[in-house]
PDB file of C-alpha atoms in Angstrom:
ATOM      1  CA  UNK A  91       0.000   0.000   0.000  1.00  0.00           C
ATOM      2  CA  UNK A  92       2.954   2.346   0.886  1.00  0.00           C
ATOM      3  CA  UNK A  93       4.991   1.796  -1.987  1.00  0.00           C
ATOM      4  CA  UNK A  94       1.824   1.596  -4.303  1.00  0.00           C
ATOM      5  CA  UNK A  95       1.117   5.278  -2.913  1.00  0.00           C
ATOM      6  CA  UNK A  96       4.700   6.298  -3.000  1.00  0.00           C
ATOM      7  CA  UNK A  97       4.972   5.057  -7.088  1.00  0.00           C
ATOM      8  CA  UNK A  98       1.903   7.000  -7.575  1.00  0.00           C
ATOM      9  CA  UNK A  99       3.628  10.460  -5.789  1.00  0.00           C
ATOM     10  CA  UNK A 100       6.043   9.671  -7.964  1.00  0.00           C
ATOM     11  CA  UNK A 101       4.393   9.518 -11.474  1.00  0.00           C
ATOM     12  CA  UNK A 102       2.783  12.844  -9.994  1.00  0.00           C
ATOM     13  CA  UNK A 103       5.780  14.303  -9.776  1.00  0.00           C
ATOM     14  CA  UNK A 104       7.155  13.486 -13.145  1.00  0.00           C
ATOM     15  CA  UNK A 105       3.988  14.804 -14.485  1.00  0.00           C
ATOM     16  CA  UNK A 106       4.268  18.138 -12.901  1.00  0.00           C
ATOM     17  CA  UNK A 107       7.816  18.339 -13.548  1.00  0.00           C
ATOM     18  CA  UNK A 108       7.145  17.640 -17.335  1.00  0.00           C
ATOM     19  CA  UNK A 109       4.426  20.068 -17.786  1.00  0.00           C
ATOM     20  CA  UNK A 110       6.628  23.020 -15.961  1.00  0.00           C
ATOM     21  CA  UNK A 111       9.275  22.130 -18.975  1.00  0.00           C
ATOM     22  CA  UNK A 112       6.606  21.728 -21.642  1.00  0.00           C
ATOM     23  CA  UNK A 113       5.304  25.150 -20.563  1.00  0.00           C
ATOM     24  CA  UNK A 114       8.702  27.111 -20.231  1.00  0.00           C
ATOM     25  CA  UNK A 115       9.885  25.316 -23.975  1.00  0.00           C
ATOM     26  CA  UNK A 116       6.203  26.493 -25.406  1.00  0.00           C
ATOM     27  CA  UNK A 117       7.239  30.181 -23.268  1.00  0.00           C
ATOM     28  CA  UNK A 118      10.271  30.426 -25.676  1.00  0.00           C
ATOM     29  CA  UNK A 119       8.899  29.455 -28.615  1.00  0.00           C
ATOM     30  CA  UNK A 120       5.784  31.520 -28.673  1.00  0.00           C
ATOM     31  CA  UNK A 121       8.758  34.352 -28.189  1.00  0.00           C
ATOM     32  CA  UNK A 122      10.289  33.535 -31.268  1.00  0.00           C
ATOM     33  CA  UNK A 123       7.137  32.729 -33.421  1.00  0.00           C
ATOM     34  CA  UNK A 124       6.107  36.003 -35.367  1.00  0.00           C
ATOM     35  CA  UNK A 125       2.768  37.595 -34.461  1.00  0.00           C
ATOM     36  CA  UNK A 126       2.212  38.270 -38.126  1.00  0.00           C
ATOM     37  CA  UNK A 127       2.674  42.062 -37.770  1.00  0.00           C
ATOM     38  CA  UNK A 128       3.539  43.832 -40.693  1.00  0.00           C
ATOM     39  CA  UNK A 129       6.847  45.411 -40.913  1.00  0.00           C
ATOM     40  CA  UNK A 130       6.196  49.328 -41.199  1.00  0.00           C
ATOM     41  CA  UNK A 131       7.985  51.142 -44.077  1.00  0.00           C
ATOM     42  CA  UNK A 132      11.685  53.160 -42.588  1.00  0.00           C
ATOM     43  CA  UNK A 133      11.490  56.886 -41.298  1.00  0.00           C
ATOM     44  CA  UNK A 134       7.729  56.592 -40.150  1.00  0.00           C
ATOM     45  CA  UNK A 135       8.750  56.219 -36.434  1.00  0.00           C
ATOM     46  CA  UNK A 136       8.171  59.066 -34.309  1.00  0.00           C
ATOM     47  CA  UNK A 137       7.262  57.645 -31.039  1.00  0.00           C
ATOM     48  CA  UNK A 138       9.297  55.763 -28.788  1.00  0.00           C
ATOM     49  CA  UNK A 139       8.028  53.549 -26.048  1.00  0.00           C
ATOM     50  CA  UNK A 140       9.751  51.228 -23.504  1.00  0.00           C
ATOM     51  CA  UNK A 141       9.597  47.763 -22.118  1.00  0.00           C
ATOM     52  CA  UNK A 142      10.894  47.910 -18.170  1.00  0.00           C
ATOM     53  CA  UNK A 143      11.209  44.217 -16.816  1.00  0.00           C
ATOM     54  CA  UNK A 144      11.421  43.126 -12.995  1.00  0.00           C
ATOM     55  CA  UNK A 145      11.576  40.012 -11.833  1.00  0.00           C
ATOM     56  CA  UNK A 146       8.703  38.375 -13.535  1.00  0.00           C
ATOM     57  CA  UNK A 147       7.051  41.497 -14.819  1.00  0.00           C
ATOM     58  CA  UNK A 148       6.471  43.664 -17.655  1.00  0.00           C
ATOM     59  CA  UNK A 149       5.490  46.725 -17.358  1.00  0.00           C
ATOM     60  CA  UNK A 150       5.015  49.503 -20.517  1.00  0.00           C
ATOM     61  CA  UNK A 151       6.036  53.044 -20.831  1.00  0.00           C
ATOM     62  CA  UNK A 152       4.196  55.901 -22.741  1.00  0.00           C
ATOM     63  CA  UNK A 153       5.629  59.219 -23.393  1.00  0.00           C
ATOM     64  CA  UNK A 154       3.185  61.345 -22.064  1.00  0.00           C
ATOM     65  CA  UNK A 155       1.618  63.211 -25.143  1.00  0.00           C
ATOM     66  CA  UNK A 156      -0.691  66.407 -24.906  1.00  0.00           C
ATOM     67  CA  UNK A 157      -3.188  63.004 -26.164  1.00  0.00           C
ATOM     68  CA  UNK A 158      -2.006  60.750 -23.863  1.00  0.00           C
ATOM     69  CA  UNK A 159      -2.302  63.448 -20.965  1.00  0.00           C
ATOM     70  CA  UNK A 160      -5.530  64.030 -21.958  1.00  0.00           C
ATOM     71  CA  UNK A 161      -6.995  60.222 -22.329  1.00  0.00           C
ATOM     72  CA  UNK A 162      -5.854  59.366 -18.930  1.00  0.00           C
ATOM     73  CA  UNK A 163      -6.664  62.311 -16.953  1.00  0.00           C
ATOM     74  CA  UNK A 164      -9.383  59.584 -15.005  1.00  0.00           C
ATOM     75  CA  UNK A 165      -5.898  58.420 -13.120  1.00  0.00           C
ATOM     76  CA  UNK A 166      -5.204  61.299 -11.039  1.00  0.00           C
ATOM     77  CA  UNK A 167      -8.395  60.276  -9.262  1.00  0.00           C
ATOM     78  CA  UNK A 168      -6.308  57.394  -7.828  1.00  0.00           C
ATOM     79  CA  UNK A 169      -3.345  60.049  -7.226  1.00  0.00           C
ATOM     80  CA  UNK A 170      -1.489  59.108 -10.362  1.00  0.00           C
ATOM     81  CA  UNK A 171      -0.171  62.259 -11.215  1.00  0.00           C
ATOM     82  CA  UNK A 172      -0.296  62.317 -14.561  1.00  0.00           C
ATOM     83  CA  UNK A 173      -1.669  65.911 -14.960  1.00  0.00           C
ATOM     84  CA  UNK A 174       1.814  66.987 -13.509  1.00  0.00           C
ATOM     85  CA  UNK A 175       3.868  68.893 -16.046  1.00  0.00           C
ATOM     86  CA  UNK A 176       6.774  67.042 -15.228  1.00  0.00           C
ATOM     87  CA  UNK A 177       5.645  63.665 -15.852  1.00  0.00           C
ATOM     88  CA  UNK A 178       7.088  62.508 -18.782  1.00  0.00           C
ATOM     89  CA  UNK A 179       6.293  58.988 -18.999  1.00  0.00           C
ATOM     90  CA  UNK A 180       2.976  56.628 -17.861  1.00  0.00           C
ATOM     91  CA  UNK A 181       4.068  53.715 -16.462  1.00  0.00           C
ATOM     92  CA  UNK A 182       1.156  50.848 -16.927  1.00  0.00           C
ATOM     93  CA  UNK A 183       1.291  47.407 -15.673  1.00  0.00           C
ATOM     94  CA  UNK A 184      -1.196  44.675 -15.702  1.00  0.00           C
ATOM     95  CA  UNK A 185      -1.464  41.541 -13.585  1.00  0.00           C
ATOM     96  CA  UNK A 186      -3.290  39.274 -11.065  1.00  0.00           C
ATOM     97  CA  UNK A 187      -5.524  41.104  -8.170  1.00  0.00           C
ATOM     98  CA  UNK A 188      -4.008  38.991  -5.809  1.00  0.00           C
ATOM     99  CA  UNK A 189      -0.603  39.916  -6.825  1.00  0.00           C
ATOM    100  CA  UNK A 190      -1.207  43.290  -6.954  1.00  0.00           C
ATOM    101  CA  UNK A 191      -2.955  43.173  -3.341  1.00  0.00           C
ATOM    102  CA  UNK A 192      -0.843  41.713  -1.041  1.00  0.00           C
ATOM    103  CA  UNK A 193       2.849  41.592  -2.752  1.00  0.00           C
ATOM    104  CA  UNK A 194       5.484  44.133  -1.642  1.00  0.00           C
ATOM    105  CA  UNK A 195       8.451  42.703  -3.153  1.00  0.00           C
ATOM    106  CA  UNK A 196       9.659  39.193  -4.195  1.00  0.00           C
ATOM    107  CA  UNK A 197       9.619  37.892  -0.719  1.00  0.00           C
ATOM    108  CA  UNK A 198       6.108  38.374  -0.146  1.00  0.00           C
ATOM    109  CA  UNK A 199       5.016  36.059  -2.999  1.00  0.00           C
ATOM    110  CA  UNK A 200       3.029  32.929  -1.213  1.00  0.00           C
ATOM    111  CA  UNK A 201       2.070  29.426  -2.339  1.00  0.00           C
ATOM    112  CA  UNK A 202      -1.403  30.578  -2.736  1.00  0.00           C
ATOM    113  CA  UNK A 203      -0.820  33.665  -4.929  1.00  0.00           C
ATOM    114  CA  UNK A 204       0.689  31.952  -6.977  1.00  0.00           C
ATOM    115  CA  UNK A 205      -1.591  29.496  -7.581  1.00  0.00           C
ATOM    116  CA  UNK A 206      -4.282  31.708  -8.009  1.00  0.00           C
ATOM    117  CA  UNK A 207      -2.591  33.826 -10.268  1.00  0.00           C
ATOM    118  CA  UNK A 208      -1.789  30.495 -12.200  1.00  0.00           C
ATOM    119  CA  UNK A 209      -4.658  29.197 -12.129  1.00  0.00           C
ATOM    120  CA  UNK A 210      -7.073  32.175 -12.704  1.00  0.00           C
ATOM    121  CA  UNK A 211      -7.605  35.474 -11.384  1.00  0.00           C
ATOM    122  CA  UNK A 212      -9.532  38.423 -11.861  1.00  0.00           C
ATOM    123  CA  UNK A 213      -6.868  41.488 -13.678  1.00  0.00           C
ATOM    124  CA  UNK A 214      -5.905  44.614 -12.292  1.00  0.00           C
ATOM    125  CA  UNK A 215      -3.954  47.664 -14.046  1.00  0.00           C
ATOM    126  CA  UNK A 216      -1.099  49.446 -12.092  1.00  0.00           C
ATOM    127  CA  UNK A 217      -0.175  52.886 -13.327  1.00  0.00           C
ATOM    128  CA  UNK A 218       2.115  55.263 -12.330  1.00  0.00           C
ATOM    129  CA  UNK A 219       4.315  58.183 -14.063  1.00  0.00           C
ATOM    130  CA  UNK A 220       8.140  58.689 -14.140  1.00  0.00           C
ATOM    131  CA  UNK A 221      10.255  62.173 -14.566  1.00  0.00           C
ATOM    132  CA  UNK A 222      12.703  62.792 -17.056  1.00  0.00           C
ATOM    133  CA  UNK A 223      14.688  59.118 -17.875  1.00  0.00           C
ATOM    134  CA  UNK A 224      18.706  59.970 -18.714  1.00  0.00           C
ATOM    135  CA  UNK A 225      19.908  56.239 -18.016  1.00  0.00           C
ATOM    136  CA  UNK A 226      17.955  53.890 -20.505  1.00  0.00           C
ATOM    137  CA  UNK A 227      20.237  51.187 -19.686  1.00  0.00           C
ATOM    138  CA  UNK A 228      17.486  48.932 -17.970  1.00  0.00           C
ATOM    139  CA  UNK A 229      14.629  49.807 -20.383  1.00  0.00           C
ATOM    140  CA  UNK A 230      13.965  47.861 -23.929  1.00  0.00           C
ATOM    141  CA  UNK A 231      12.775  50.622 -26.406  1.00  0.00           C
ATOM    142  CA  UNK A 232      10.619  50.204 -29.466  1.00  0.00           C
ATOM    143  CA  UNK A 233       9.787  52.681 -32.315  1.00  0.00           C
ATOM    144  CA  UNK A 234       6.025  53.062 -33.391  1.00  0.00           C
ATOM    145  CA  UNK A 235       4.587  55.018 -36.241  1.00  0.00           C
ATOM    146  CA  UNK A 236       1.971  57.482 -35.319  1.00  0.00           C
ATOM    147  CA  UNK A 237      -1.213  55.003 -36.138  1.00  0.00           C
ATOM    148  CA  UNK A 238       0.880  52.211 -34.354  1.00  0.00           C
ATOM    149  CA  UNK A 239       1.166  54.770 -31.258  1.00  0.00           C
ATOM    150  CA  UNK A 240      -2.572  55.477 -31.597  1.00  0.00           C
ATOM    151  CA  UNK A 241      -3.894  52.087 -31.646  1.00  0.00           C
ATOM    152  CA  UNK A 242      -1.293  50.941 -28.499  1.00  0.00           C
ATOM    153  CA  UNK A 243      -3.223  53.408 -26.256  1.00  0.00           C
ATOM    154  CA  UNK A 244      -6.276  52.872 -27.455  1.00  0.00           C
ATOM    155  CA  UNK A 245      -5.630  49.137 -26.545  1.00  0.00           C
ATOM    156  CA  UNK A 246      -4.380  50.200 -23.173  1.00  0.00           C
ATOM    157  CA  UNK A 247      -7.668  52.363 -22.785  1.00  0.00           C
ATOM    158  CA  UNK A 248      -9.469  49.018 -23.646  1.00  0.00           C
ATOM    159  CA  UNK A 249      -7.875  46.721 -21.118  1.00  0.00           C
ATOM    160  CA  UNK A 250      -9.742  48.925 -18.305  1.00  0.00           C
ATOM    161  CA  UNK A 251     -12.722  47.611 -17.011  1.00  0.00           C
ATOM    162  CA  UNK A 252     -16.139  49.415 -16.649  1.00  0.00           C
ATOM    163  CA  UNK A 253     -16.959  49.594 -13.418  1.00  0.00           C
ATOM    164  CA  UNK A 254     -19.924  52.437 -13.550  1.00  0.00           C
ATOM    165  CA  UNK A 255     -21.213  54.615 -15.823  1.00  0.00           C
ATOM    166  CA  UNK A 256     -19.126  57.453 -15.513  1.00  0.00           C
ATOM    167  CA  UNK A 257     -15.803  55.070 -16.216  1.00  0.00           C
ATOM    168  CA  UNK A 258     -13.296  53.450 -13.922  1.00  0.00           C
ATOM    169  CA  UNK A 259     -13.210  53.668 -10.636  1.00  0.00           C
ATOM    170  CA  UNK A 260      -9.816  53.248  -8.672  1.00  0.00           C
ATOM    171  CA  UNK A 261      -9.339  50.213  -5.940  1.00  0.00           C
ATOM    172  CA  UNK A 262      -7.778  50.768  -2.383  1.00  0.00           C
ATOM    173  CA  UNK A 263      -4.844  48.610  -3.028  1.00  0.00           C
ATOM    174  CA  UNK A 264      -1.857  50.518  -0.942  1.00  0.00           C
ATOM    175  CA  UNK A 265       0.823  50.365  -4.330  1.00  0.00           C
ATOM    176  CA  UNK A 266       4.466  50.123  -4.349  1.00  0.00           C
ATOM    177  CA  UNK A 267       5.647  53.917  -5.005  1.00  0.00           C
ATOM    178  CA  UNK A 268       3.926  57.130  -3.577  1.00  0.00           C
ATOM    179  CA  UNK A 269       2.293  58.133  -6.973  1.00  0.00           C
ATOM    180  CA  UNK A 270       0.836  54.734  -8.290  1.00  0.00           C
ATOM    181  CA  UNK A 271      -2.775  54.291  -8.256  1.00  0.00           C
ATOM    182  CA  UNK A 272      -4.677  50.879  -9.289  1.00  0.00           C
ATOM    183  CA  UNK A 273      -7.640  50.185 -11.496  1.00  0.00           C
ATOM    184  CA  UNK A 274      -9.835  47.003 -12.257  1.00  0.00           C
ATOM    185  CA  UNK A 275      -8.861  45.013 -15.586  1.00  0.00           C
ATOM    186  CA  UNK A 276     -10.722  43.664 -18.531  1.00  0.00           C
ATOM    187  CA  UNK A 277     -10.156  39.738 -18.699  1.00  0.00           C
ATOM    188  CA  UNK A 278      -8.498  37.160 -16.573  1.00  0.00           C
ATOM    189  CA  UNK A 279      -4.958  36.523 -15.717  1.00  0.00           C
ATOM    190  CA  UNK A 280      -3.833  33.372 -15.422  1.00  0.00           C
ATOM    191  CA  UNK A 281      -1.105  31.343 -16.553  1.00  0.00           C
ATOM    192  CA  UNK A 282      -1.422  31.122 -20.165  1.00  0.00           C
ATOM    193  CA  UNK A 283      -2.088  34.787 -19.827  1.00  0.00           C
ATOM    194  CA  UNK A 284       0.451  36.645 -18.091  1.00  0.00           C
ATOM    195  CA  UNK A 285       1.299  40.695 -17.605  1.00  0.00           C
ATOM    196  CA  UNK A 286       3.704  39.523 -20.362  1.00  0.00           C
ATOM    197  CA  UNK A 287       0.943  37.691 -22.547  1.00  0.00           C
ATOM    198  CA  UNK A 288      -0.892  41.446 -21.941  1.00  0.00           C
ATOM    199  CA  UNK A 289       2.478  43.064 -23.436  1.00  0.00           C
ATOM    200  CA  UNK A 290       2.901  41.088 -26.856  1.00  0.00           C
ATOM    201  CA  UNK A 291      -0.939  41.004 -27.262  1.00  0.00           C
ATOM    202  CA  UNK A 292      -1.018  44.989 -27.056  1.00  0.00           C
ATOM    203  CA  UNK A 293       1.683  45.316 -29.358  1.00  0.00           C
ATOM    204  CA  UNK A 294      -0.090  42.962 -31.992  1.00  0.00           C
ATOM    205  CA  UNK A 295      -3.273  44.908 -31.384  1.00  0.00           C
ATOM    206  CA  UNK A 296      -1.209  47.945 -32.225  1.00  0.00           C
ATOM    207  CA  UNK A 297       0.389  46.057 -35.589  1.00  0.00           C
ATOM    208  CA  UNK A 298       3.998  46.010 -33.575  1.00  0.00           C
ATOM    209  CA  UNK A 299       5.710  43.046 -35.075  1.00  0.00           C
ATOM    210  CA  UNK A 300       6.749  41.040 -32.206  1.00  0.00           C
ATOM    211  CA  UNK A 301       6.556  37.523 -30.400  1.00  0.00           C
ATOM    212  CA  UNK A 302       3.248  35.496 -30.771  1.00  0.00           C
ATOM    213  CA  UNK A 303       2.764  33.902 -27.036  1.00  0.00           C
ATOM    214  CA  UNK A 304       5.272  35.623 -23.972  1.00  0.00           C
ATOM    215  CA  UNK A 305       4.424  34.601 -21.017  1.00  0.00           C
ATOM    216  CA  UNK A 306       7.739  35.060 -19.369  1.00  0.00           C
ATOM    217  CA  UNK A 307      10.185  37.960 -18.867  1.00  0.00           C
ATOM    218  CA  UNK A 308      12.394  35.810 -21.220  1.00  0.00           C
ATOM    219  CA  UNK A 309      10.475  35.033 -24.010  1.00  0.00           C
ATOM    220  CA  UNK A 310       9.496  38.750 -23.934  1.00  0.00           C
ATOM    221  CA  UNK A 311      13.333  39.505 -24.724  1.00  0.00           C
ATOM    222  CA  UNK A 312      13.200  36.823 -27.088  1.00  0.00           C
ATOM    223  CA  UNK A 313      11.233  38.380 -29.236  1.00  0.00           C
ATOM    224  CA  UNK A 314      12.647  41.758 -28.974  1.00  0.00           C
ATOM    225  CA  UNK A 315      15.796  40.212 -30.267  1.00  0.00           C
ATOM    226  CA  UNK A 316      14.195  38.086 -33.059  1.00  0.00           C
ATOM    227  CA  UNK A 317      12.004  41.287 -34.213  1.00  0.00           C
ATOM    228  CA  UNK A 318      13.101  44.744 -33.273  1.00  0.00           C
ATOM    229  CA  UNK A 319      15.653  46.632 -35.143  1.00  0.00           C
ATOM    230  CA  UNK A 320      17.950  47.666 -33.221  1.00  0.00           C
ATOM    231  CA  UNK A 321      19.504  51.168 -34.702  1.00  0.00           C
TER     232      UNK A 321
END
């Protein structure tokens, strides 16, 4: 009876520790598969965004525009300054409520956030604003033509959730800088849909050529070096 129950821990294990490998192999490859993007024509870039990567997640950054200014003007209700002349840059994440909750750093990550953030989990939007940026050393930057810029906000704009009729309404989480504010998400997150799934699928939404599936930091930076140009 022991050893029967002991073979079957076993086979349990193997399974588990296959499908972790099967799903980190799939990670890389869906970085390296094209999302079937066109590739814009040279010299239309004028806009310039940037990928900023943590441990495990993604998060975008938009110059703020006089447009961009304008469309999110709703976030300074959750004391996102973004109204602030010298913000230069919206910083938007998006990612697992229970993540976004209860995590302060890495070492407040428990067994059961992560499974429910595996596993499914309602979304949530973090967005803050940064100064002036003189060291891009830790930031991946991609070019975008003016339609491509238009269409990766109004994407952003999308992922938002409606909460009430007068828009979106910001949640009491208690953030991880003094000027970030938190909204509720459209969709789930879960583990075939990570912050960094969110990324690639903006940027295809947008007509950004770039991986097909990225669920990890690394096949994120896969697929910038498979399909941005570097100049």
């Amino acid at each position: 009876m022991i050893r029967r129950w002991f073979r079957r821990l076993a086979v349990i294990q193997a399974l588990l520790a296959l499908s972790i490998l099967t799903y980190l192999a799939a990670a890389a490859a869906g970085g390296l598969l094209s999302n079937g993007a066109p590739v814009p024509p040279p010299g239309e870039d004028t806009y310039r965004i940037g990928l900023f990567q943590g441990t495990l997640h993604t998060d975008l950054l938009i110059p703020v525009t006089p447009d961009v200014r304008a469309r999110f003007a709703f976030v300074q209700d959750a004391g996102v300054p973004v109204l602030d002349p010298q913000a230069e840059w919206l910083v938007v994440g998006w990612g697992s409520h229970s993540f976004f909750a209860t995590v302060g750093s890495p070492s407040d990550i428990t067994a059961s956030t992560l499974w429910r953030s595996a596993t499914g989990d309602a979304s949530v939007l973090r967005i803050d604003v940064a100064g002036r940026i003189d060291d891009f050393s830790r930031i991946t930057l991609l070019a975008l033509t003016p339609v491509q810029f238009g269409a990766l906000t109004d994407a952003i704009l999308d992922s938002f959730a409606q909460m009430a009729d007068d828009g979106r309404i910001p949640l009491p989480y208690p953030g991880f800088t003094p000027t970030d504010g938190f909204f509720a998400g459209r969709d789930r997150f879960h583990a075939l849909r990570t912050c960094n799934v969110w990324v690639s699928d903006l940027l295809a939404r947008a007509d950004v050529r770039f991986g097909r599936w990225t669920p990890t930091n690394y096949a994120v930076r896969f697929a910038y070096w498979r399909f941005v140009p570097r100049n």
